[in-house]
Amino acid sequence: MIMPATIRDVAKSLGLSITTVSRALDGYPDVSESTRERVIKAAHEMGYIPNRAARQLRRRRTDTIGYISPTGMSRFSESFSSEFIAGLTDEAAENNYDLLITSASAGRSQEQETYRRWVSTHRVDGFVINRVHRKDWRIRYLAEQQIPFASFERSTDPVEYASIHVEAHESVSNLVSYLAKQNRTRIAFIGGPEFLTIHNDRIDGYRSGLAENHLPEDPAFVVLSDLTSSGGYQAAKRLLKASNPPDAIICINDETAYGVLHAAREAHRNVGTDLAVTGFDGIENSIYAQPSLTTLDQPVYKIARQLVSMVLAEINGTTLTVKEVVIKPTLRIRDSTHVIPA
Amino acid sequence: MIMPATIRDVAKSLGLSITTVSRALDGYPDVSESTRERVIKAAHEMGYIPNRAARQLRRRRTDTIGYISPTGMSRFSESFSSEFIAGLTDEAAENNYDLLITSASAGRSQEQETYRRWVSTHRVDGFVINRVHRKDWRIRYLAEQQIPFASFERSTDPVEYASIHVEAHESVSNLVSYLAKQNRTRIAFIGGPEFLTIHNDRIDGYRSGLAENHLPEDPAFVVLSDLTSSGGYQAAKRLLKASNPPDAIICINDETAYGVLHAAREAHRNVGTDLAVTGFDGIENSIYAQPSLTTLDQPVYKIARQLVSMVLAEINGTTLTVKEVVIKPTLRIRDSTHVIPA
DNA sequence: TTGTAGGCGTTATCAA
DNA sequence: TTGATAACGCCTACAA
């Protein structure tokens, strides 16, 4: 195995001390511009890359961010995950950070143990958290341990932390109004597990929307599901075989909506006219659904990147101007709610 | 931040040298049993965990295995990925290894760059490779660079490497025979991209099966798709609207089969009687499909674990007794091929 | 069976 | 503006 160049090799080749080389490369101000240029050039030519282990040992940092992907019931779709992970990795890599990923069943002891192990062994400098619960153990734990982290969506736990929130209340409410303007009056909602933040946000928006449009809320029109397409399929089947079925179904996410589309097809309902269906996520292939899916699009990749940059800021002690970022999703109107004139 | 105990702390607390502590914990034979016991006890009590960076620096190893998850066209299903990643992580963790994961579009320059970067910066000690192509750049590259790796499925590249292969030729051939015994004579096959190893294995098995049962091969009955359920849906739609449609469809994987089930429902075909449908993977919820899906089940979690243990063996220079492991999938017969007596 | 001491490659302190 | 030197925590010849 060929040994990579060390900082010593670079220093020797220039007749400089390793101290100077180190500082030139790290951008310290107390080094002359001409020297810095020579150093950077030589380092590049020799293919010098600082040894991570040595740097970590000395700096007492791991240059690594952790992401424990929640699996099990109510998982995210593959395209959500891969976009999210791509965003995390790209932002981390650009800042010379690694991303340590593992998956663990959400809420199970396995998950807790992993967090605890990574924290107690200083395995990572910070965390990104996804799929937040209304009361979230992870958030309380990390805050208490004073470990930097940023989360996608917020819990109700009374602690301060960095987060990105996708506005849902108003957006879903507007979605209801949009459907009401199509003279739809029997609008149903298929949600997720009640402990999820996103469920609460979105169902609240649904209720506001109904109220705003003077539509009564029928308890039979609210179904809890599990964010999967098969869950959505089952839920829709139940809704559609009622004596007075809905003429619109708002789904908590795109996956659920996929299942609804299948159920609608089975029930010979004409999606777009007979029955409007909407999702939430804007996952890549929602446009290829049959028919294409109206959805509230959230920029997953961008969100992931920003979460990493927020954690990095926390790690570096930079004070964030905004700790609670709010993003508005984009309504993408497609055929699943589009009444084609007869 | 509280500093974790170091080996020095442990040594001091026992009045021993750090050398002895180090060797006692690493299981060297030249340390008395009584001393070893004392050391282990004290280390445990003090919550001593060796500092990774220091150990890596000294040993010149990263104790990390890399996995670059291929994304983009023809991606695996979420449940495949999470089972696979769980297997990798668990086996790695048990051996005190980390798993560095990222995702990159398969075959794109982004993927190549990531491999090159991780190799050239000695970022990982070895790789696990998934979704192998018939001719696979990654395999040639890693073999050439002499980086330890193990792959799920094999390419045709003439290099030697550790791998796990799930037998498909005979299994799929037997599957054809099973369907033929139900007096099905018009058996179709929906495959994946031709460059994938699994496509070639499985379609070969399909062809052997046809030959063995003296069934003609109809080119119109072989459709290439992309391993996704929407791909399977499109392919099945085409197959089913033919003037003389198939009475059985063998799919390259479960995801594809899901799409086929939907298409069959749309076409009012009675799956199980009119039309048999089979998958390959045995992903967790294949049993919940409507109807439940007959499939060739491969133990993804176990395979992932074994891949890691193979890489570790390579890294440690242990000679593997078997470099090319072959696993037979289990045929799970369910309702999608089960003719319910009238 | 145990201890001494040197060094892995880097950054940080201090002096020049 | 630069350099000598001491850590960071661990492993491992080699010596005792």
XYZ file of C-alpha atoms (C1' of nucleotides) in Angstrom:
716
model
C 0.000 0.000 0.000
C 1.428 3.342 -1.055
C 1.538 5.817 1.749
C -0.179 9.100 1.103
C 1.784 12.314 1.495
C 1.825 13.776 5.002
C 2.117 17.329 6.088
C 5.759 16.614 6.789
C 6.409 15.705 3.180
C 4.890 18.953 2.049
C 6.901 20.955 4.557
C 10.133 19.238 3.595
C 9.582 19.763 -0.116
C 9.300 23.491 0.489
C 11.895 23.834 3.203
C 9.208 25.098 5.563
C 8.097 23.938 8.980
C 5.019 21.811 9.357
C 3.516 24.529 11.482
C 3.560 26.981 8.631
C 2.151 24.469 6.203
C -0.657 23.589 8.579
C -1.599 27.190 9.090
C -1.275 28.141 5.463
C -3.704 25.407 4.521
C -6.128 26.172 7.299
C -6.334 29.777 6.234
C -4.793 31.404 9.286
C -4.068 35.096 8.732
C -0.545 35.060 10.146
C 1.075 33.625 7.065
C 2.338 35.623 4.108
C 0.348 35.408 0.921
C 3.316 34.296 -1.123
C 4.052 31.452 1.281
C 0.444 30.413 1.355
C 0.340 30.196 -2.405
C 3.465 28.078 -2.552
C 2.099 25.761 0.104
C -1.273 25.319 -1.519
C 0.324 24.626 -4.857
C 2.756 22.068 -3.461
C 0.099 20.376 -1.364
C -2.113 20.055 -4.398
C 0.681 18.691 -6.563
C 1.649 16.118 -3.988
C -1.956 15.126 -3.528
C -1.750 15.909 0.135
C -4.925 15.259 2.099
C -4.891 15.704 5.873
C -5.195 12.447 7.753
C -8.625 12.373 9.285
C -7.763 10.272 12.289
C -4.859 12.475 13.271
C -6.886 15.600 12.837
C -9.775 14.209 14.824
C -7.527 13.033 17.598
C -5.934 16.402 17.923
C -9.042 18.506 17.475
C -11.214 16.242 19.568
C -13.916 16.288 16.979
C -15.173 13.590 14.692
C -16.130 15.685 11.674
C -19.076 13.383 11.396
C -22.796 13.956 11.538
C -25.157 11.186 12.517
C -28.470 10.270 10.988
C -30.475 7.422 12.394
C -33.116 6.711 9.827
C -36.397 5.705 11.420
C -37.792 2.549 9.890
C -40.669 0.260 10.587
C -44.270 1.222 10.581
C -45.153 4.320 8.651
C -41.897 4.570 6.815
C -41.111 7.145 4.255
C -41.037 6.255 0.645
C -37.825 5.249 -1.001
C -37.679 8.396 -3.070
C -38.131 10.547 0.002
C -35.288 8.699 1.734
C -32.886 8.813 -1.132
C -33.472 12.485 -1.804
C -33.103 13.224 1.865
C -29.924 11.211 2.260
C -28.479 12.697 -0.906
C -29.078 16.162 0.505
C -27.482 15.291 3.827
C -24.451 13.721 2.195
C -23.844 16.469 -0.314
C -23.960 19.265 2.212
C -21.825 17.304 4.650
C -19.243 16.407 2.001
C -18.932 20.006 0.871
C -18.050 20.941 4.401
C -15.651 18.066 4.758
C -17.941 16.203 7.061
C -18.940 12.593 7.002
C -22.389 11.265 7.448
C -22.769 8.232 9.638
C -26.044 6.558 8.859
C -27.858 3.670 10.323
C -31.453 2.632 10.439
C -33.405 1.636 13.515
C -37.028 0.894 14.215
C -38.571 4.157 15.288
C -39.363 4.451 18.970
C -37.936 1.062 19.805
C -35.166 0.453 22.299
C -32.836 -0.294 19.418
C -33.167 3.307 18.334
C -32.581 4.679 21.799
C -29.520 2.535 22.264
C -28.025 3.743 19.033
C -28.489 7.368 19.993
C -27.036 6.727 23.408
C -24.071 4.854 22.039
C -23.217 7.483 19.468
C -23.544 10.180 22.086
C -21.627 8.502 24.887
C -18.758 7.448 22.660
C -18.632 10.835 20.967
C -19.125 9.022 17.746
C -20.581 12.067 15.981
C -20.511 15.822 16.460
C -24.207 16.281 15.884
C -27.422 14.778 14.601
C -30.092 15.327 12.027
C -33.511 14.134 13.106
C -36.391 13.196 10.890
C -40.028 12.271 11.275
C -40.596 14.003 14.571
C -43.189 12.884 17.099
C -45.411 15.272 18.966
C -43.513 14.394 22.081
C -40.112 13.282 20.981
C -37.690 11.441 23.205
C -34.789 12.142 20.875
C -35.253 15.875 21.053
C -35.431 15.937 24.812
C -32.446 13.618 25.117
C -30.149 15.485 22.749
C -31.097 18.846 24.182
C -30.372 17.585 27.664
C -27.031 16.140 26.604
C -26.263 19.406 24.848
C -25.545 17.660 21.575
C -26.007 19.841 18.494
C -28.854 18.768 16.249
C -31.421 20.003 13.787
C -34.762 18.417 13.129
C -37.188 18.207 10.268
C -40.436 19.353 11.864
C -40.869 20.230 15.516
C -42.136 18.478 18.615
C -44.093 20.099 21.408
C -41.295 19.522 23.887
C -40.416 22.754 25.647
C -36.794 22.938 24.583
C -34.993 25.185 22.183
C -33.514 23.718 19.043
C -32.892 24.304 15.360
C -35.516 23.018 12.985
C -37.127 23.295 9.610
C -40.868 23.266 9.446
C -42.914 22.924 6.312
C -45.990 25.055 6.690
C -49.024 22.784 6.484
C -51.889 24.412 8.338
C -52.541 27.177 5.869
C -51.495 25.142 2.835
C -53.859 22.281 3.555
C -56.590 24.733 4.469
C -56.143 26.418 1.079
C -56.242 23.014 -0.532
C -59.658 22.445 1.015
C -60.806 25.788 -0.329
C -59.558 24.886 -3.769
C -61.588 21.669 -3.674
C -64.617 23.449 -2.242
C -64.537 25.833 -5.187
C -65.017 22.788 -7.400
C -68.281 22.328 -5.518
C -66.952 19.398 -3.613
C -68.654 19.189 -0.253
C -67.781 15.752 1.030
C -64.061 16.063 1.606
C -62.332 13.285 3.540
C -58.903 13.129 5.141
C -56.584 10.152 5.465
C -53.937 10.847 8.070
C -51.095 8.981 9.719
C -50.327 7.855 13.236
C -51.533 10.488 15.665
C -48.186 10.820 17.391
C -46.567 12.318 14.311
C -46.158 16.054 14.123
C -47.040 16.123 10.460
C -50.321 14.373 11.151
C -51.366 17.026 13.597
C -50.324 19.909 11.398
C -52.075 18.594 8.369
C -55.299 17.517 9.992
C -55.550 20.893 11.708
C -55.234 22.528 8.314
C -57.936 20.243 6.998
C -60.273 21.229 9.815
C -59.626 24.939 9.390
C -60.311 24.584 5.713
C -63.639 22.905 6.341
C -64.644 25.589 8.805
C -63.607 28.354 6.494
C -65.771 26.941 3.746
C -68.690 26.280 6.052
C -68.476 22.574 5.504
C -69.492 20.290 8.365
C -66.886 17.913 9.730
C -68.000 14.323 9.445
C -66.045 12.060 11.835
C -66.521 9.174 9.426
C -64.494 11.143 6.911
C -61.344 11.156 8.971
C -59.326 7.958 8.826
C -55.988 7.218 10.431
C -53.527 5.216 8.411
C -49.790 4.574 8.337
C -48.298 6.642 5.508
C -47.954 3.630 3.213
C -49.746 3.053 -0.050
C -51.305 -0.155 1.176
C -52.555 1.727 4.205
C -54.043 4.338 1.921
C -55.614 1.613 -0.168
C -57.348 0.053 2.824
C -58.517 3.379 4.174
C -59.920 4.491 0.837
C -61.709 1.195 0.358
C -63.552 1.799 3.590
C -64.364 5.393 2.713
C -65.579 4.577 -0.772
C -67.948 1.803 0.103
C -69.944 4.027 2.477
C -73.487 4.790 1.466
C -72.596 8.404 0.887
C -68.930 8.366 -0.084
C -66.607 11.401 -0.286
C -66.069 13.353 -3.474
C -62.537 14.314 -2.448
C -59.805 12.704 -0.363
C -56.915 14.669 1.053
C -54.013 12.425 1.981
C -51.280 13.054 4.493
C -48.642 12.081 1.941
C -48.117 10.898 -1.622
C -47.670 7.243 -0.748
C -51.061 7.158 0.902
C -52.522 8.875 -2.140
C -51.111 6.164 -4.398
C -53.065 3.585 -2.486
C -56.165 5.727 -2.751
C -55.772 5.934 -6.516
C -55.748 2.148 -6.694
C -58.781 1.798 -4.518
C -60.598 4.388 -6.601
C -59.772 2.508 -9.765
C -61.104 -0.677 -8.235
C -64.293 1.069 -7.205
C -64.655 2.442 -10.727
C -64.531 5.982 -9.509
C -63.332 8.486 -12.026
C -60.444 10.268 -10.365
C -60.361 13.959 -11.206
C -64.084 14.254 -11.774
C -66.031 11.873 -9.500
C -63.360 11.951 -6.907
C -60.496 14.331 -6.261
C -57.342 12.965 -4.639
C -54.414 14.929 -3.249
C -51.075 14.046 -1.695
C -48.283 15.787 0.166
C -44.525 15.490 -0.508
C -44.115 15.987 -4.225
C -42.028 12.859 -4.527
C -40.413 12.505 -7.874
C -42.781 10.115 -9.550
C -46.008 11.592 -8.235
C -46.302 13.099 -11.679
C -46.326 9.634 -13.232
C -49.171 8.343 -11.119
C -52.364 7.372 -12.918
C -53.710 10.016 -13.091
C -50.924 12.422 -12.147
C -51.207 13.469 -8.549
C -52.059 16.900 -7.208
C -49.767 17.438 -4.267
C -48.148 19.901 -1.912
C -44.527 19.785 -2.933
C -41.806 20.193 -0.325
C -38.173 20.562 -1.436
C -36.760 17.528 0.347
C -33.239 17.716 -1.025
C -32.898 21.380 -0.150
C -34.344 20.831 3.296
C -31.848 18.071 4.014
C -28.958 20.267 2.986
C -30.141 23.097 5.142
C -30.578 20.818 8.132
C -26.931 19.823 7.850
C -25.815 23.400 7.561
C -27.820 24.217 10.668
C -26.166 21.436 12.645
C -22.768 22.570 11.437
C -23.521 26.076 12.591
C -24.492 24.735 16.008
C -21.309 22.699 16.153
C -19.174 25.664 15.263
C -20.960 27.847 17.741
C -22.223 30.173 15.067
C -25.410 31.799 16.201
C -28.126 31.110 13.710
C -30.133 34.150 12.777
C -33.196 31.975 12.398
C -33.421 28.817 14.444
C -36.852 27.811 13.282
C -36.993 27.943 9.542
C -40.394 27.739 7.922
C -40.851 26.690 4.316
C -44.042 26.963 2.313
C -44.838 23.948 0.154
C -45.828 24.496 -3.464
C -49.238 23.376 -4.611
C -48.890 21.342 -7.794
C -52.232 20.976 -9.463
C -52.444 17.914 -11.656
C -55.059 15.604 -13.121
C -56.165 13.945 -9.895
C -58.102 17.100 -8.980
C -58.515 18.553 -12.383
C -62.070 18.516 -13.629
C -61.820 17.913 -17.333
C -64.746 19.713 -18.976
C -67.188 17.221 -20.439
C -18.183 18.487 27.934
C -17.106 15.681 30.260
C -14.079 13.860 29.009
C -14.417 10.117 28.668
C -11.985 7.883 30.524
C -8.753 7.101 28.692
C -6.586 4.069 28.921
C -4.321 6.103 31.172
C -7.099 6.632 33.680
C -7.747 2.934 33.823
C -4.045 2.152 34.246
C -3.648 4.733 36.968
C -6.643 3.516 38.908
C -5.095 0.072 39.063
C -1.506 1.052 39.475
C -0.664 -0.689 36.223
C 1.019 0.491 33.054
C -1.041 1.405 30.034
C 0.701 -1.349 28.134
C -0.702 -3.996 30.399
C -4.155 -2.511 30.273
C -4.054 -2.331 26.509
C -2.981 -5.915 26.185
C -5.338 -7.214 28.792
C -8.264 -5.681 26.954
C -7.109 -6.815 23.553
C -6.856 -10.395 24.744
C -3.135 -10.894 24.428
C -1.984 -14.126 26.063
C 0.971 -12.643 27.933
C -1.050 -11.209 30.755
C -2.042 -13.037 33.922
C -5.637 -14.008 34.280
C -6.031 -12.229 37.582
C -4.684 -9.000 36.110
C -6.889 -9.308 33.098
C -9.950 -9.701 35.251
C -9.096 -6.663 37.327
C -8.487 -4.625 34.199
C -11.698 -5.644 32.519
C -13.674 -4.917 35.637
C -12.129 -1.498 36.156
C -12.484 -0.564 32.492
C -16.123 -1.475 32.585
C -16.765 0.431 35.784
C -15.089 3.536 34.456
C -16.974 3.250 31.209
C -13.752 3.154 29.279
C -14.125 2.953 25.513
C -11.027 3.182 23.344
C -10.820 6.413 21.402
C -11.465 5.588 17.776
C -9.355 8.328 16.278
C -6.317 7.384 18.328
C -6.715 3.749 17.539
C -7.179 4.429 13.856
C -4.203 6.719 13.712
C -2.002 4.169 15.343
C -3.279 1.129 13.503
C -3.540 2.920 10.181
C -6.992 1.574 9.618
C -10.322 3.288 9.566
C -12.459 0.511 11.040
C -15.060 1.618 8.572
C -16.778 -0.137 5.722
C -18.271 1.788 2.855
C -21.560 1.262 1.104
C -22.555 3.453 -1.787
C -26.212 2.798 -2.320
C -27.138 2.900 -5.988
C -30.142 5.088 -6.631
C -31.948 6.379 -9.631
C -33.545 4.256 -12.272
C -34.454 0.754 -11.238
C -34.022 1.322 -7.576
C -34.679 -1.217 -4.941
C -37.707 -0.979 -2.794
C -37.563 0.757 0.523
C -37.990 -2.465 2.433
C -35.155 -4.108 0.543
C -32.901 -1.154 1.338
C -33.745 -0.928 4.974
C -33.342 -4.644 5.553
C -30.078 -4.578 3.681
C -28.730 -1.580 5.550
C -29.852 -3.015 8.863
C -27.918 -6.194 8.096
C -24.807 -4.280 7.132
C -24.942 -2.069 10.197
C -25.594 -4.844 12.662
C -22.774 -7.049 11.486
C -20.406 -4.096 11.280
C -21.320 -2.866 14.751
C -20.803 -6.286 16.285
C -17.294 -6.252 14.932
C -16.701 -2.714 16.072
C -16.809 -1.357 12.593
C -18.634 1.645 11.275
C -20.627 1.788 8.137
C -20.180 4.841 5.985
C -23.141 5.152 3.677
C -23.985 7.456 0.897
C -26.218 7.232 -2.109
C -25.269 8.025 -5.663
C -26.970 7.628 -9.003
C -25.877 4.272 -10.314
C -23.403 4.370 -13.162
C -23.134 8.133 -13.132
C -19.909 10.042 -12.646
C -21.100 11.030 -9.205
C -20.878 7.384 -8.203
C -17.418 6.910 -9.663
C -16.148 10.006 -7.956
C -17.385 8.837 -4.609
C -15.666 5.485 -4.969
C -12.473 7.163 -6.069
C -12.557 9.652 -3.248
C -13.156 7.067 -0.573
C -10.403 4.909 -2.007
C -7.800 7.597 -2.538
C -8.282 9.155 0.861
C -8.326 5.767 2.567
C -11.706 6.704 3.876
C -12.810 3.101 4.355
C -11.137 -0.261 4.727
C -13.436 -2.032 2.327
C -16.694 -1.939 0.408
C -19.928 -3.793 0.058
C -21.374 -3.657 -3.437
C -24.965 -4.118 -4.419
C -26.969 -4.422 -7.626
C -24.163 -5.660 -9.799
C -24.018 -5.065 -13.524
C -22.988 -7.701 -16.024
C -19.862 -5.706 -16.626
C -19.237 -3.721 -13.518
C -16.839 -0.826 -13.347
C -16.806 -0.901 -9.559
C -15.645 -4.478 -9.408
C -12.834 -3.958 -11.879
C -11.786 -0.761 -10.151
C -11.695 -2.113 -6.617
C -9.984 -5.316 -7.674
C -7.344 -3.314 -9.489
C -6.826 -1.028 -6.502
C -6.628 -4.081 -4.277
C -9.331 -2.787 -1.986
C -11.211 -5.500 -0.069
C -14.852 -5.832 -1.047
C -17.703 -8.268 -1.294
C -20.575 -8.042 -3.700
C -24.174 -9.152 -3.820
C -24.317 -11.028 -7.113
C -21.472 -11.356 -9.585
C -20.390 -9.621 -12.750
C -18.760 -11.301 -15.719
C -15.533 -9.405 -15.204
C -12.602 -11.795 -15.079
C -11.375 -10.932 -11.607
C -11.475 -12.837 -8.372
C -13.568 -11.510 -5.534
C -15.844 -12.476 -2.679
C -19.534 -12.575 -3.426
C -22.898 -13.959 -2.524
C -25.075 -15.201 -5.294
C -28.707 -16.124 -4.974
C -29.385 -19.069 -7.217
C -31.970 -18.027 -9.785
C -31.560 -20.163 -12.856
C -32.875 -23.370 -11.374
C -35.308 -21.657 -9.019
C -37.031 -19.686 -11.733
C -36.981 -22.704 -13.989
C -38.765 -24.688 -11.275
C -41.211 -21.861 -10.894
C -42.081 -22.198 -14.568
C -42.599 -25.933 -14.073
C -44.857 -25.253 -11.127
C -46.998 -22.955 -13.266
C -46.945 -25.360 -16.171
C -48.349 -28.056 -13.915
C -51.341 -25.780 -13.397
C -51.838 -26.119 -17.144
C -50.664 -22.616 -17.780
C -49.096 -22.426 -21.210
C -48.822 -18.739 -21.889
C -46.216 -17.674 -19.353
C -44.749 -14.188 -19.680
C -41.693 -12.616 -18.082
C -41.186 -9.022 -16.986
C -37.506 -8.337 -16.462
C -35.335 -5.358 -15.627
C -32.604 -3.455 -17.409
C -30.512 -5.887 -19.423
C -27.238 -4.780 -17.874
C -28.193 -6.151 -14.483
C -26.841 -9.515 -13.431
C -30.108 -10.497 -11.823
C -31.972 -9.854 -15.041
C -29.773 -12.240 -16.945
C -29.900 -14.940 -14.283
C -33.630 -14.831 -13.966
C -34.518 -14.637 -17.635
C -32.193 -17.549 -18.322
C -34.056 -19.544 -15.718
C -37.324 -18.555 -17.339
C -36.115 -19.767 -20.722
C -34.821 -23.052 -19.327
C -38.124 -23.596 -17.643
C -40.033 -23.045 -20.859
C -37.783 -25.451 -22.726
C -38.045 -28.079 -20.048
C -41.808 -27.965 -20.214
C -41.852 -27.937 -24.001
C -43.436 -24.512 -24.107
C -42.589 -22.237 -27.017
C -40.921 -18.935 -26.254
C -42.960 -16.034 -27.528
C -40.843 -12.865 -27.868
C -43.932 -10.777 -27.213
C -44.072 -12.354 -23.769
C -40.769 -10.935 -22.633
C -40.872 -7.331 -21.539
C -38.067 -5.246 -20.103
C -38.943 -2.916 -17.291
C -37.161 -1.083 -14.490
C -37.798 -2.988 -11.244
C -40.400 -0.481 -10.037
C -44.060 -1.109 -9.473
C -45.073 1.555 -11.947
C -42.801 -0.089 -14.489
C -44.478 -3.403 -13.779
C -47.853 -1.761 -14.129
C -47.052 -0.379 -17.577
C -45.526 -3.636 -18.764
C -48.485 -5.696 -17.580
C -50.947 -3.321 -19.179
C -49.266 -3.930 -22.498
C -49.176 -7.686 -21.999
C -52.783 -7.946 -20.903
C -54.356 -6.010 -23.718
C -52.864 -8.329 -26.343
C -55.347 -10.401 -28.313
C -54.051 -13.547 -26.690
C -52.796 -12.450 -23.278
C -50.657 -14.518 -20.886
C -52.136 -16.712 -18.166
C -49.086 -16.232 -15.943
C -46.546 -13.470 -15.409
C -43.200 -14.070 -13.755
C -41.678 -10.869 -12.481
C -38.035 -10.108 -11.853
C -38.886 -8.751 -8.405
C -41.716 -8.098 -5.982
C -42.036 -4.403 -6.771
C -42.670 -5.193 -10.400
C -45.214 -7.808 -9.362
C -47.083 -5.203 -7.312
C -47.571 -3.131 -10.416
C -48.731 -6.222 -12.280
C -51.332 -6.911 -9.612
C -52.743 -3.436 -10.095
C -52.846 -3.758 -13.831
C -54.571 -7.124 -13.509
C -57.186 -5.635 -11.232
C -57.808 -2.873 -13.735
C -58.175 -5.390 -16.522
C -60.617 -7.389 -14.387
C -58.414 -10.405 -14.448
C -58.825 -12.753 -11.551
C -55.357 -13.143 -10.082
C -54.695 -16.681 -8.906
C -57.095 -18.320 -11.356
C -57.216 -16.357 -14.652
C -53.763 -15.095 -14.197
C -50.883 -16.224 -12.006
C -48.371 -13.619 -10.833
C -45.037 -14.229 -9.134
C -42.316 -12.008 -7.685
C -38.775 -12.361 -6.427
C -37.337 -10.940 -3.174
C -39.775 -11.892 -0.471
C -39.936 -8.344 0.801
C -41.719 -8.046 4.070
C -45.106 -6.885 2.907
C -45.366 -9.143 -0.143
C -47.659 -11.218 2.023
C -50.027 -8.282 2.389
C -50.408 -7.709 -1.318
C -53.869 -8.198 -2.783
C -53.830 -11.122 -3.267
C -50.783 -12.246 -1.328
C -47.829 -12.706 -3.625
C -46.107 -15.945 -4.545
C -42.413 -15.153 -4.536
C -38.886 -16.483 -4.357
C -37.736 -15.339 -0.975
C -34.116 -14.349 -0.453
C -32.854 -13.648 3.070
C -31.755 -10.059 2.526
C -30.821 -9.291 6.115
C -28.725 -12.413 6.446
C -27.066 -11.810 3.112
C -26.104 -8.289 4.117
C -24.560 -9.530 7.342
C -22.590 -12.185 5.572
C -21.318 -9.705 2.998
C -19.878 -7.606 5.791
C -18.274 -10.587 7.438
C -16.701 -11.489 4.104
C -15.242 -8.026 3.677
C -13.930 -8.148 7.218
C -12.265 -11.460 6.500
C -10.638 -9.957 3.431
C -9.477 -6.972 5.436
C -7.984 -9.153 8.124
C -6.316 -11.361 5.571
C -8.261 -14.388 6.658
C -8.578 -16.776 3.781
C -12.209 -17.470 3.140
C -12.981 -21.120 2.655
C -15.690 -20.208 0.189
C -15.293 -17.003 -1.775
C -18.395 -17.431 -3.862
C -21.298 -18.229 -1.618
C -24.472 -19.466 -3.253
C -27.834 -19.261 -1.530
C -31.007 -20.918 -2.693
C -34.127 -18.775 -2.452
C -37.240 -20.232 -0.866
C -40.364 -20.546 -2.940
C -43.296 -19.084 -1.035
C -46.528 -20.160 -2.607
C -49.370 -17.771 -1.904
C -52.706 -16.760 -3.378
C -51.418 -15.029 -6.500
C -50.701 -18.451 -8.033
C -53.027 -20.508 -6.009
C -55.943 -21.898 -7.948
C -58.827 -21.924 -5.540
C -61.028 -24.919 -6.462
C -64.326 -23.725 -7.891
C 4.337 -11.207 33.270
C 4.859 -6.282 33.250
C 6.896 -1.637 32.100
C 9.432 2.003 29.188
C 9.353 4.677 25.418
C 8.594 6.028 20.660
C 5.625 7.382 17.188
C 1.091 7.424 14.174
C -0.116 12.871 11.661
C -2.070 16.700 13.190
C -2.941 21.159 15.656
C -1.812 24.540 19.276
C 1.245 27.025 22.373
C 4.918 29.663 22.776
C 9.076 31.643 21.585
C 12.031 33.622 18.050
C 5.825 35.895 9.737
C 7.876 31.505 10.971
C 9.669 27.393 13.746
C 10.493 24.113 17.635
C 7.944 21.330 20.523
C 4.403 19.311 23.146
C 0.359 17.032 23.231
C -4.141 14.162 21.451
C -4.897 8.464 23.001
C -3.417 4.415 21.517
C -0.421 0.341 20.188
C 3.821 -2.236 20.145
C 8.929 -3.287 19.913
C 11.910 -4.036 23.238
C 13.682 -4.208 27.786
C 13.336 -5.679 32.486
